[in-house]
Amino acid sequence: MSLRLLAAGESHGERLTVILDGVPAGLTVRE
């Protein structure tokens, strides 16, 4: 399985947006 992590917003303030591409459908993600 190949995953790709995209991060944005770190230079514009306190918020960070993260996109994790390649996660299989139906996979449970927990904190």
mmCIF file of C-alpha atoms in Angstrom:
data_model
loop_
_atom_site.group_PDB
_atom_site.id
_atom_site.type_symbol
_atom_site.label_atom_id
_atom_site.label_comp_id
_atom_site.label_asym_id
_atom_site.label_seq_id
_atom_site.Cartn_x
_atom_site.Cartn_y
_atom_site.Cartn_z
ATOM 1 C CA MET A 1 0.000 0.000 0.000
ATOM 2 C CA SER A 2 1.362 3.423 -0.964
ATOM 3 C CA LEU A 3 0.365 6.500 1.061
ATOM 4 C CA ARG A 4 0.893 10.156 0.206
ATOM 5 C CA LEU A 5 0.759 12.929 2.835
ATOM 6 C CA LEU A 6 -0.037 16.482 1.729
ATOM 7 C CA ALA A 7 0.167 19.320 4.276
ATOM 8 C CA ALA A 8 -0.831 22.968 3.821
ATOM 9 C CA GLY A 9 -1.369 26.113 5.854
ATOM 10 C CA GLU A 10 1.624 25.929 8.183
ATOM 11 C CA SER A 11 2.950 29.297 6.964
ATOM 12 C CA HIS A 12 -0.388 31.138 7.305
ATOM 13 C CA GLY A 13 -1.281 30.762 10.980
ATOM 14 C CA GLU A 14 -2.244 28.304 13.679
ATOM 15 C CA ARG A 15 -4.215 25.858 11.514
ATOM 16 C CA LEU A 16 -2.845 22.956 9.494
ATOM 17 C CA THR A 17 -4.661 21.046 6.754
ATOM 18 C CA VAL A 18 -3.543 17.479 6.069
ATOM 19 C CA ILE A 19 -4.695 15.179 3.254
ATOM 20 C CA LEU A 20 -3.746 11.510 3.451
ATOM 21 C CA ASP A 21 -4.101 9.946 0.006
ATOM 22 C CA GLY A 22 -4.116 6.208 -0.622
ATOM 23 C CA VAL A 23 -6.032 5.088 2.471
ATOM 24 C CA PRO A 24 -8.299 2.133 1.622
ATOM 25 C CA ALA A 25 -12.060 2.799 1.682
ATOM 26 C CA GLY A 26 -13.732 1.754 4.907
ATOM 27 C CA LEU A 27 -10.579 1.956 7.031
ATOM 28 C CA THR A 28 -11.338 3.228 10.550
ATOM 29 C CA VAL A 29 -9.117 6.141 11.625
ATOM 30 C CA ARG A 30 -8.890 7.013 15.332
ATOM 31 C CA GLU A 31 -7.181 9.821 17.210
#
